[in-house]
Short mmCIF file of C-alpha atoms and ligand atoms in Angstrom, two decimals:
data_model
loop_
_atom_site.label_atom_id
_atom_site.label_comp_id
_atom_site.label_asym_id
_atom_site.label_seq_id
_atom_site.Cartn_x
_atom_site.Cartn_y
_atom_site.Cartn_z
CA UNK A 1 -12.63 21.47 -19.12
CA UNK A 2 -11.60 23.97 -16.57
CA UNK A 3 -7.54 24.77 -15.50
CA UNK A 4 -6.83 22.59 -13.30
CA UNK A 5 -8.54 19.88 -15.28
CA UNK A 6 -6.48 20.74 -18.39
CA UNK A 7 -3.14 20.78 -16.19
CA UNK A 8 -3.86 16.98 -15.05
CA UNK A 9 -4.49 15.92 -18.66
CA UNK A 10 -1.76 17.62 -19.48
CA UNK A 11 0.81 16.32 -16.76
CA UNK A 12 -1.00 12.34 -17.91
CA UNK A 13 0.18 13.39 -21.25
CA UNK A 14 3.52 14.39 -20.26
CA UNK A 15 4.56 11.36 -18.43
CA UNK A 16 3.01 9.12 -21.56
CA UNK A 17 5.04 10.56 -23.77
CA UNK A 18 8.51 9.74 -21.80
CA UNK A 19 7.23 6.25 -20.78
CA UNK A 20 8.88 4.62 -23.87
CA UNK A 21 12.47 6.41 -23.57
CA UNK A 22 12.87 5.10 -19.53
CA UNK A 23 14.76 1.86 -18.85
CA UNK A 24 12.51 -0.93 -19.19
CA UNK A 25 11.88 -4.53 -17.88
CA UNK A 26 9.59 -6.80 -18.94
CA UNK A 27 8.36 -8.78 -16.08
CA UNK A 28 7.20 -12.45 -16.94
CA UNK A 29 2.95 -12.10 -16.08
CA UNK A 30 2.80 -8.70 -14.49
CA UNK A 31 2.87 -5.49 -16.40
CA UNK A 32 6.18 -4.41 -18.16
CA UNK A 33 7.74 -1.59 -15.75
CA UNK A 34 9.69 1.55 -16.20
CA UNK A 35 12.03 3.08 -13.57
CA UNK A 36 11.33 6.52 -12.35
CA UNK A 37 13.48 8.56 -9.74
CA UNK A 38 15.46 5.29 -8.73
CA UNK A 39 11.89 3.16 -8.59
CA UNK A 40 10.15 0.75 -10.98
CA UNK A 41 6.74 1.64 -11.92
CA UNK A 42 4.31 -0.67 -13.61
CA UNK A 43 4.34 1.30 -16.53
CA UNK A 44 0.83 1.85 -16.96
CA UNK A 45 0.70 3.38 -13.40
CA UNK A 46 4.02 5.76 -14.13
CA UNK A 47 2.16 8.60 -15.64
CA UNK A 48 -0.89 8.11 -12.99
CA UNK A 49 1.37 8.48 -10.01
CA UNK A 50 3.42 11.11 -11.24
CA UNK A 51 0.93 13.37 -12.34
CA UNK A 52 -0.88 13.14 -9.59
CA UNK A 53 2.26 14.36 -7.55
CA UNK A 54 2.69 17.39 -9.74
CA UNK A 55 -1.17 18.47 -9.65
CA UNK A 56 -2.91 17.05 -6.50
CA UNK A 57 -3.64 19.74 -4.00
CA UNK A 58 -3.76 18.09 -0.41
CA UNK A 59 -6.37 19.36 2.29
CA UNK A 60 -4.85 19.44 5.68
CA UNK A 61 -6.80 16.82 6.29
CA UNK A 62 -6.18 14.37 3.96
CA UNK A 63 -4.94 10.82 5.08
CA UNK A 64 -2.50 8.71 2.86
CA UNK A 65 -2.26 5.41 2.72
CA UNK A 66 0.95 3.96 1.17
CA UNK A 67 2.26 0.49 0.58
CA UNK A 68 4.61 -1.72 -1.47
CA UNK A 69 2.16 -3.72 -3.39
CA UNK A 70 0.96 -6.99 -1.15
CA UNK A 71 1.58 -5.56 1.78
CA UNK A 72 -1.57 -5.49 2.79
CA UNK A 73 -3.07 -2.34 1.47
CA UNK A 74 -6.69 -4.02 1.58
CA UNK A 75 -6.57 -4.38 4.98
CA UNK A 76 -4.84 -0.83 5.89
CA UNK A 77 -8.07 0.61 3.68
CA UNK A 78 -10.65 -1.16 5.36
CA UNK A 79 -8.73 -0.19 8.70
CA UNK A 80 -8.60 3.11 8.25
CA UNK A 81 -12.07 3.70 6.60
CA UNK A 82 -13.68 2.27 9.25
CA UNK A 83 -11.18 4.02 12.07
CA UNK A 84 -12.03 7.48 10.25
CA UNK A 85 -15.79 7.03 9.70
CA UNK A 86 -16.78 5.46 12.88
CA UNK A 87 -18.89 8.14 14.10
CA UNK A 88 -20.80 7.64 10.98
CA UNK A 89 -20.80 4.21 10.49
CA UNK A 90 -20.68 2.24 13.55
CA UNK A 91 -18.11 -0.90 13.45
CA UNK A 92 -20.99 -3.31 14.28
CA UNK A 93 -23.54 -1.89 12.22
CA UNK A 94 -24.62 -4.49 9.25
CA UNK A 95 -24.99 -2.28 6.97
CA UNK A 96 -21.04 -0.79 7.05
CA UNK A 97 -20.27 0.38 3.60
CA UNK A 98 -17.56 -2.27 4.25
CA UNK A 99 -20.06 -4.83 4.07
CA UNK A 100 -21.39 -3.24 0.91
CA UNK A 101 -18.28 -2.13 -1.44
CA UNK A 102 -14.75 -2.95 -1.41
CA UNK A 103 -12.58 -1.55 0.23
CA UNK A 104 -10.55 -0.24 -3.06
CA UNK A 105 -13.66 1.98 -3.67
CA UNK A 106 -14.23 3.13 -0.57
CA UNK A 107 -10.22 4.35 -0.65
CA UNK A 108 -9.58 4.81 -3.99
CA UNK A 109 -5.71 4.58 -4.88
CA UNK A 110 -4.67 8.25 -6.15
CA UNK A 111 -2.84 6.42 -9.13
CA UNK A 112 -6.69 5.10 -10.08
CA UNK A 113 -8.25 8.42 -10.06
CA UNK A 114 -5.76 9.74 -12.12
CA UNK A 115 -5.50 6.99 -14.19
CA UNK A 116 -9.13 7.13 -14.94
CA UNK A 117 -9.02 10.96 -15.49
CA UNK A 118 -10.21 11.24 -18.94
CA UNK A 119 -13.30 9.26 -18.40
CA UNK A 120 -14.33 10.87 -14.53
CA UNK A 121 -12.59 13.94 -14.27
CA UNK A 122 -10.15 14.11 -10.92
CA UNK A 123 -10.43 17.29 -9.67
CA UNK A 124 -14.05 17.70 -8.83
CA UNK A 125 -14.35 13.72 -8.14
CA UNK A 126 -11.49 14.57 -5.47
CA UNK A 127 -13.37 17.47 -4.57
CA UNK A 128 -16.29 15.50 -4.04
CA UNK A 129 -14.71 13.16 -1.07
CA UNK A 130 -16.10 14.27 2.18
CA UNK A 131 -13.24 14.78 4.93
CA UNK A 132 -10.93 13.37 6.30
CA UNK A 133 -10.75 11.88 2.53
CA UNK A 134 -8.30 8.87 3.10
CA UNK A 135 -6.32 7.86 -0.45
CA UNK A 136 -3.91 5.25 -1.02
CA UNK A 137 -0.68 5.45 -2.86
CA UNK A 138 1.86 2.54 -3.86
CA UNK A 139 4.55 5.36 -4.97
CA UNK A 140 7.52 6.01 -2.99
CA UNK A 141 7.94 8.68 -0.37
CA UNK A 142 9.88 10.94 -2.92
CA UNK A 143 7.18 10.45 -5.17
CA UNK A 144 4.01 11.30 -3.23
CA UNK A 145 2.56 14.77 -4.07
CA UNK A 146 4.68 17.80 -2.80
CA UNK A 147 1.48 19.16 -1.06
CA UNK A 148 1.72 16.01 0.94
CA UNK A 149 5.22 15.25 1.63
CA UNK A 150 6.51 19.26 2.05
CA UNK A 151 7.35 19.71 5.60
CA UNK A 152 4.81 22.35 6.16
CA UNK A 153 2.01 20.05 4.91
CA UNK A 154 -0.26 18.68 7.46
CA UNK A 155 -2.11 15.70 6.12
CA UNK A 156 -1.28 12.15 7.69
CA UNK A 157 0.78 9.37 6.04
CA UNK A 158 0.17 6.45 7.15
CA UNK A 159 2.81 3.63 5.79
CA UNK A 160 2.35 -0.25 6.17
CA UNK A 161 5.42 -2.44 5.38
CA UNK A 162 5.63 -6.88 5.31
CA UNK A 163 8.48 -9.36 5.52
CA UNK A 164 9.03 -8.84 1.63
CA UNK A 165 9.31 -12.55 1.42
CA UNK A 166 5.28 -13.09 2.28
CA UNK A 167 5.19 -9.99 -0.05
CA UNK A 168 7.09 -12.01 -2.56
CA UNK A 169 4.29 -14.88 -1.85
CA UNK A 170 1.68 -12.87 -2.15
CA UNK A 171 2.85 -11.58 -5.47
CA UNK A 172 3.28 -14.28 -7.36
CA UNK A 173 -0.40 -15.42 -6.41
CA UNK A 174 -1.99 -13.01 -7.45
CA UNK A 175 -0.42 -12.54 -10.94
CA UNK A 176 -1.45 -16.64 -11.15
CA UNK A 177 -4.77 -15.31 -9.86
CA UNK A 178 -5.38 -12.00 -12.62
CA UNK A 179 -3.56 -13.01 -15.19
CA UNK A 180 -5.93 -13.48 -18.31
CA UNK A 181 -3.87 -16.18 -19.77
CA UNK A 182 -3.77 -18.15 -16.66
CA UNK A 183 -1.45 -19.31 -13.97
CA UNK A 184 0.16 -21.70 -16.01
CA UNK A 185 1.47 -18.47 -17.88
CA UNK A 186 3.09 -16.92 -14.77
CA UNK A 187 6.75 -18.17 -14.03
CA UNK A 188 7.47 -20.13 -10.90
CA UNK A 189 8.16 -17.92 -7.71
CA UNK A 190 12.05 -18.23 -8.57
CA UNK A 191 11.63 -15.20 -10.96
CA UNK A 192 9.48 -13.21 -8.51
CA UNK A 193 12.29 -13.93 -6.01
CA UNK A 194 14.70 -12.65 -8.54
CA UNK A 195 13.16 -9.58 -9.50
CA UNK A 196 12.91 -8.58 -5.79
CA UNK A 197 16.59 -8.94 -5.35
CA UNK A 198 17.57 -7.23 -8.30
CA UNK A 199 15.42 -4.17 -6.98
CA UNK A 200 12.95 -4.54 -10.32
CA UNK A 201 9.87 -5.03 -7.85
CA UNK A 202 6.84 -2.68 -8.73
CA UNK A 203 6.88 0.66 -6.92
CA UNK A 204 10.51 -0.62 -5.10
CA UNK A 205 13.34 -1.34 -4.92
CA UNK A 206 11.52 -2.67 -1.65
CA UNK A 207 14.73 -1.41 0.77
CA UNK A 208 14.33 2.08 -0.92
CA UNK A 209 10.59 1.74 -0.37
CA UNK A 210 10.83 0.95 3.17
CA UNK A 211 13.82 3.12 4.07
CA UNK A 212 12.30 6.41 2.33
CA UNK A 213 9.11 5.88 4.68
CA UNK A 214 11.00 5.09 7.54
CA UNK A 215 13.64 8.21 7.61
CA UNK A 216 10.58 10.57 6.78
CA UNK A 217 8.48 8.81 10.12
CA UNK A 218 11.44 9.49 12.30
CA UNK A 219 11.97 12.72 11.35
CA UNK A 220 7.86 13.71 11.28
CA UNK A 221 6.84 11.28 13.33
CA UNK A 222 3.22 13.03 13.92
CA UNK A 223 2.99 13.30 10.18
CA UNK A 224 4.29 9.75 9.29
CA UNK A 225 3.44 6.63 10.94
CA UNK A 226 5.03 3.48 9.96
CA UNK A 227 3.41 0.08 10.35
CA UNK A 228 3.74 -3.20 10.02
CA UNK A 229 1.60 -6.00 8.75
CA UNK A 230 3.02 -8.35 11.14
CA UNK A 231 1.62 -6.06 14.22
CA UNK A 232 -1.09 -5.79 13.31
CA UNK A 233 -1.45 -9.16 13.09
CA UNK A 234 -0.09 -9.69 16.16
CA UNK A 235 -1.84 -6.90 17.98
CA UNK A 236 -4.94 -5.93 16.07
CA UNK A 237 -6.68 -3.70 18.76
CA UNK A 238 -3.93 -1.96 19.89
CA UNK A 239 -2.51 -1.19 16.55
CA UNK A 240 -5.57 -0.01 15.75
CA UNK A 241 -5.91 2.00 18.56
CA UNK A 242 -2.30 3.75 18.03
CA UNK A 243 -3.54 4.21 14.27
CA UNK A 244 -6.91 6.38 15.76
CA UNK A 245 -4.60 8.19 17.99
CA UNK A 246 -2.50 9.17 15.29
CA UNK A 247 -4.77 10.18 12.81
CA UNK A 248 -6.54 12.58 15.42
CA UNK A 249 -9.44 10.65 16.45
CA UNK A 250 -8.55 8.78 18.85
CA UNK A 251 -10.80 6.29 20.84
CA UNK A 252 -12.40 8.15 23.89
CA UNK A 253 -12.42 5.53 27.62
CA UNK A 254 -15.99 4.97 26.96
CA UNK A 255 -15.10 3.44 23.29
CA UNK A 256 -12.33 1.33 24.46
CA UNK A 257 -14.60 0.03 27.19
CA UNK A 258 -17.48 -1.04 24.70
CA UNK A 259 -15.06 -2.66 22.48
CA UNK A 260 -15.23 -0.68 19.58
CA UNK A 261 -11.42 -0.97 18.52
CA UNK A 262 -12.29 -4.55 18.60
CA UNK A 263 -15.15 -3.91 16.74
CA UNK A 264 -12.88 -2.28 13.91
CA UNK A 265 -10.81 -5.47 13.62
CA UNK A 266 -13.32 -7.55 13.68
CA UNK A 267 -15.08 -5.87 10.97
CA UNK A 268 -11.82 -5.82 9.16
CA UNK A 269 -10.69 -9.55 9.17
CA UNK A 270 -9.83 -11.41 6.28
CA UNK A 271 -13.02 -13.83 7.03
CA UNK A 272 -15.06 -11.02 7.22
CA UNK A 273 -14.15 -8.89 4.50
CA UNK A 274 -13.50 -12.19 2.27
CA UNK A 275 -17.57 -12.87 2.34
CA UNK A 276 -18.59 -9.89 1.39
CA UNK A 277 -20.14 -10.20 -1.91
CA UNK A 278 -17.98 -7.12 -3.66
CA UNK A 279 -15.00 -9.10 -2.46
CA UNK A 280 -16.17 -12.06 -3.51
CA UNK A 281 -18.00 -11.68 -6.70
CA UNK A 282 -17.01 -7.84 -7.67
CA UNK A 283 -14.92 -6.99 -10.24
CA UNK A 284 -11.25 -4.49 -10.07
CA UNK A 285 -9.22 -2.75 -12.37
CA UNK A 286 -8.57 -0.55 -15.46
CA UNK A 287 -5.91 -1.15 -17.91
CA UNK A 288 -3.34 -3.69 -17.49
CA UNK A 289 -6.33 -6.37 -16.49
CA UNK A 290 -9.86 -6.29 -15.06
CA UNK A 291 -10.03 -9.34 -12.54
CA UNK A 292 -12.15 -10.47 -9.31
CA UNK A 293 -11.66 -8.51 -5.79
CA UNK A 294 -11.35 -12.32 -4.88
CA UNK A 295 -8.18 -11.61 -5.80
CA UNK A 296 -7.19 -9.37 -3.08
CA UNK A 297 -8.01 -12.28 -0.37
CA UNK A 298 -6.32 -15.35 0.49
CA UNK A 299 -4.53 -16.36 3.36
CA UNK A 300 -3.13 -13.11 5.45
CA UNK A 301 -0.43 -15.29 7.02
CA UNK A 302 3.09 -14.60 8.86
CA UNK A 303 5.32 -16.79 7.49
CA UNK A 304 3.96 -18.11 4.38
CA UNK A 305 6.97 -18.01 2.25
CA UNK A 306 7.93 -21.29 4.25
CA UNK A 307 5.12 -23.07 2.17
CA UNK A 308 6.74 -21.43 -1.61
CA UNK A 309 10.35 -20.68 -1.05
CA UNK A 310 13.36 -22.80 -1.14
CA UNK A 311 15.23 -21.84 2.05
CA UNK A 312 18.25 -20.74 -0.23
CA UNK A 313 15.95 -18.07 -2.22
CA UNK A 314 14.86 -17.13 1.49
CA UNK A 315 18.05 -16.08 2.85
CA UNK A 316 18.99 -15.20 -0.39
CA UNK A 317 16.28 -12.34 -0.35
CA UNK A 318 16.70 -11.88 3.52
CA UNK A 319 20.36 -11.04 2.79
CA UNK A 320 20.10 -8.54 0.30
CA UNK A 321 17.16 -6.63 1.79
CA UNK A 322 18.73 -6.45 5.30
CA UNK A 323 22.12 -5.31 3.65
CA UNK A 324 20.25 -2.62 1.57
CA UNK A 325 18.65 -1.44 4.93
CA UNK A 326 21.51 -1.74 6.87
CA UNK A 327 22.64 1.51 5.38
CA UNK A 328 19.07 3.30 6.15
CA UNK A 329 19.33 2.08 9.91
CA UNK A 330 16.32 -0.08 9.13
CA UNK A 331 16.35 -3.44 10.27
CA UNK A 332 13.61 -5.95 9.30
CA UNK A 333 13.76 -7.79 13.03
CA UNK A 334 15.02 -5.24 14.99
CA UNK A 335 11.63 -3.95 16.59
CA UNK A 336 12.48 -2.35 18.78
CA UNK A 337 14.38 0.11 16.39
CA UNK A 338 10.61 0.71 15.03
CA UNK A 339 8.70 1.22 18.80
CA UNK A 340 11.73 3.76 19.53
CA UNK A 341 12.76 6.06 16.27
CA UNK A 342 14.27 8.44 17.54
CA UNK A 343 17.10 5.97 18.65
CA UNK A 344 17.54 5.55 15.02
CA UNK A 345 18.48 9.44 14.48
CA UNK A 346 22.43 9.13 14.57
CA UNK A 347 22.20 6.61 12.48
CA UNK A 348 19.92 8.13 9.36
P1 LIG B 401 -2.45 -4.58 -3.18
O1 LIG B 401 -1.21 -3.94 -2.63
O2 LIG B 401 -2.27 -5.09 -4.58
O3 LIG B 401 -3.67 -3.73 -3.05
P2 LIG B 401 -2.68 -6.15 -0.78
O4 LIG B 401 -4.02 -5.92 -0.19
O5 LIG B 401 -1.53 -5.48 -0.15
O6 LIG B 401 -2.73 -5.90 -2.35
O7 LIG B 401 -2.31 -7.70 -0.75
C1 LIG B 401 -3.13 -8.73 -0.46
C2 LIG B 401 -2.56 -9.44 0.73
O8 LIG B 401 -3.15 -8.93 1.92
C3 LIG B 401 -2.88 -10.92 0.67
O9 LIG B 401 -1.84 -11.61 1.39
P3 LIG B 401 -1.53 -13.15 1.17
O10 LIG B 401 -1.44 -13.36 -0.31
O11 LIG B 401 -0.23 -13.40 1.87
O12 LIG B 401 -2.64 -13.92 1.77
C4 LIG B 401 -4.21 -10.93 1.39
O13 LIG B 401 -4.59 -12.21 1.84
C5 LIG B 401 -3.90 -9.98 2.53
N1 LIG B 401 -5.12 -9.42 3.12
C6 LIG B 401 -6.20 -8.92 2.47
N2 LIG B 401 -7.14 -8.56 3.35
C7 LIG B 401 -6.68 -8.87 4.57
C8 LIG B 401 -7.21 -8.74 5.89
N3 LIG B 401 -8.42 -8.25 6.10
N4 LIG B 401 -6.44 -9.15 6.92
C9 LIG B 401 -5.21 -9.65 6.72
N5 LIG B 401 -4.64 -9.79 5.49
C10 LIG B 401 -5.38 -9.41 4.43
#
């Protein structure tokens, strides 16, 4: 084991060992979670995450991903994998790696690499990823790795956020979905609400979340980008096309005109991704559960909550989140407050 293997086993170790004395809550079908800094992690993903943002050494180059859970970190990896490595691997080319592998392998979380340190070392399997390597995180802003956030650092953070309602959706889904003992075993969405409003949400409070990525993308806004789910389902291409720009590649006049940013969403869509056979038949996860990619796929829709939540748990959830924002300046339907940041700066 060389140094700076021995300083990530020892950092896992660390964060093991205070796991048990942190305030706990013991979600009903997910795993139990410990709060951090302010956040809730899952707790088998506390020592992970914060290891890996006292020992990983960013490249200037490095992209991060980062997410609340469910809103739609899939999608963001395939997006950017294929935005990154287009030179490589053509959009329309059938044999994509996106067409061959999920795309939680082809991005690995950073949490996941740490997480399965002691049976693939981290360091040289980091050292390993060709540039720009593009990683994903779930961890909050204050908790990404100092060689990423520092204001000196140069790699690219790229943040997508949802209506945490659809998040909320999405959610309780997919613990029906991975849970070993079954759906049946998973609460109704009530408690999912619930645990979103009282701030015990994996990785959040979502607010905290949202409004930590948001201050640092208005203050570093070529560093930080901040997306949303619902524009790039709105606007696919050009979303995509802002994404390129930002992360330094953007498309040239003679992409744009063959439709390659098309090309990129296209490859990208649920339907698409959804038939590939690691999505469909591969398998995800160490730890807390192993369970089908499947999983990660169902309906990608604005507005789903309508179908799940009682229109009381809905403003319910609405109210607290947009009073919790209120204070960052962030406003879930203000747009325009996203297009134009720097109108936000008096108010952060
Ligand atoms: P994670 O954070 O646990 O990795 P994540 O990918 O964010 O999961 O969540 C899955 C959601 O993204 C699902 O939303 P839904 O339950 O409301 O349907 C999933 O359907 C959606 N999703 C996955 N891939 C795509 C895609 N290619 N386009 C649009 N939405 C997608």
């Amino acid at each position: 084991m060389d140094a700076s293997e021995d300083s990530t086993a020892s950092a896992i170790a660390k964060y093991e060992a205070l796991a048990p004395s942190l305030p706990c809550f013991d979600s009903n079908g997910g795993a139990t979670r410990r709060k951090h800094g302010g956040f809730w992690y899952p707790e088998h993903l506390l020592a992970p995450t914060l290891a890996a943002r006292d020992t990983f050494a960013a490249r200037p180059t490095d992209v991060i991903l980062a997410t609340m859970p469910k809103a739609g970190t899939t999608w963001l990896k395939a997006l950017a994998f294929a935005v990154t490595r287009r030179r490589l691997h053509a959009p329309d080319d059938p044999r994509h790696p996106l067409l061959g592998a999920s795309p939680h392998d082809l991005v690995p979380f950073l949490h996941t690499v740490y997480e399965e340190h002691r049976a693939v070392p981290a360091g040289p399997r980091l050292d390993a990823m060709p540039a720009p390597r593009v990683l994903a995180v779930h961890a909050p802003f204050s908790a990404l790795p100092a060689s990423v956030s520092v204001p000196g650092s140069k790699c690219r953070v790229v943040y997508l956020c949802r209506d945490p309602k659809d998040a909320v959706v999405s959610f309780w889904h997919y613990l029906r979905k991975i849970n070993p003992a079954g759906p049946g075993s998973v609460g109704p969405i009530s408690q999912v609400v619930d645990q979103c409003c009282d701030g015990v949400w994996p990785f959040g409070p979502v607010w905290d979340h949202m409004a930590e990525y948001w201050r640092a993308s208005v203050e570093r806004p070529e560093k930080v980008m901040f997306l949303r789910y619902e524009d790039l389902k709105q606007d696919g291409a050009g979303t995509v096309g802002r994404l390129a720009a930002f992360l330094g590649c953007p498309f040239t006049d003679e992409e744009a005109a063959r439709g390659v940013p098309e090309a990129v969403v296209a490859l990208c869509s649920m339907d698409r991704l959804r038939s590939v056979h690691a999505n469909r038949d591969g398998v995800h996860g160490v730890g807390f559960t192993v369970f089908n990619n499947s999983a990660f796929f169902r309906k990608g829709d604005i507005g789903d909550w309508k179908e799940h939540m009682t229109p009381e748990m809905a403003r319910r959830l609405d109210d607290v989140v947009e009073e919790e924002l209120r204070e960052s300046g962030y406003l879930l339907d203000d747009h325009q407050k996203l297009i134009d940041g720097s109108s936000l700066h008096g108010l952060l």
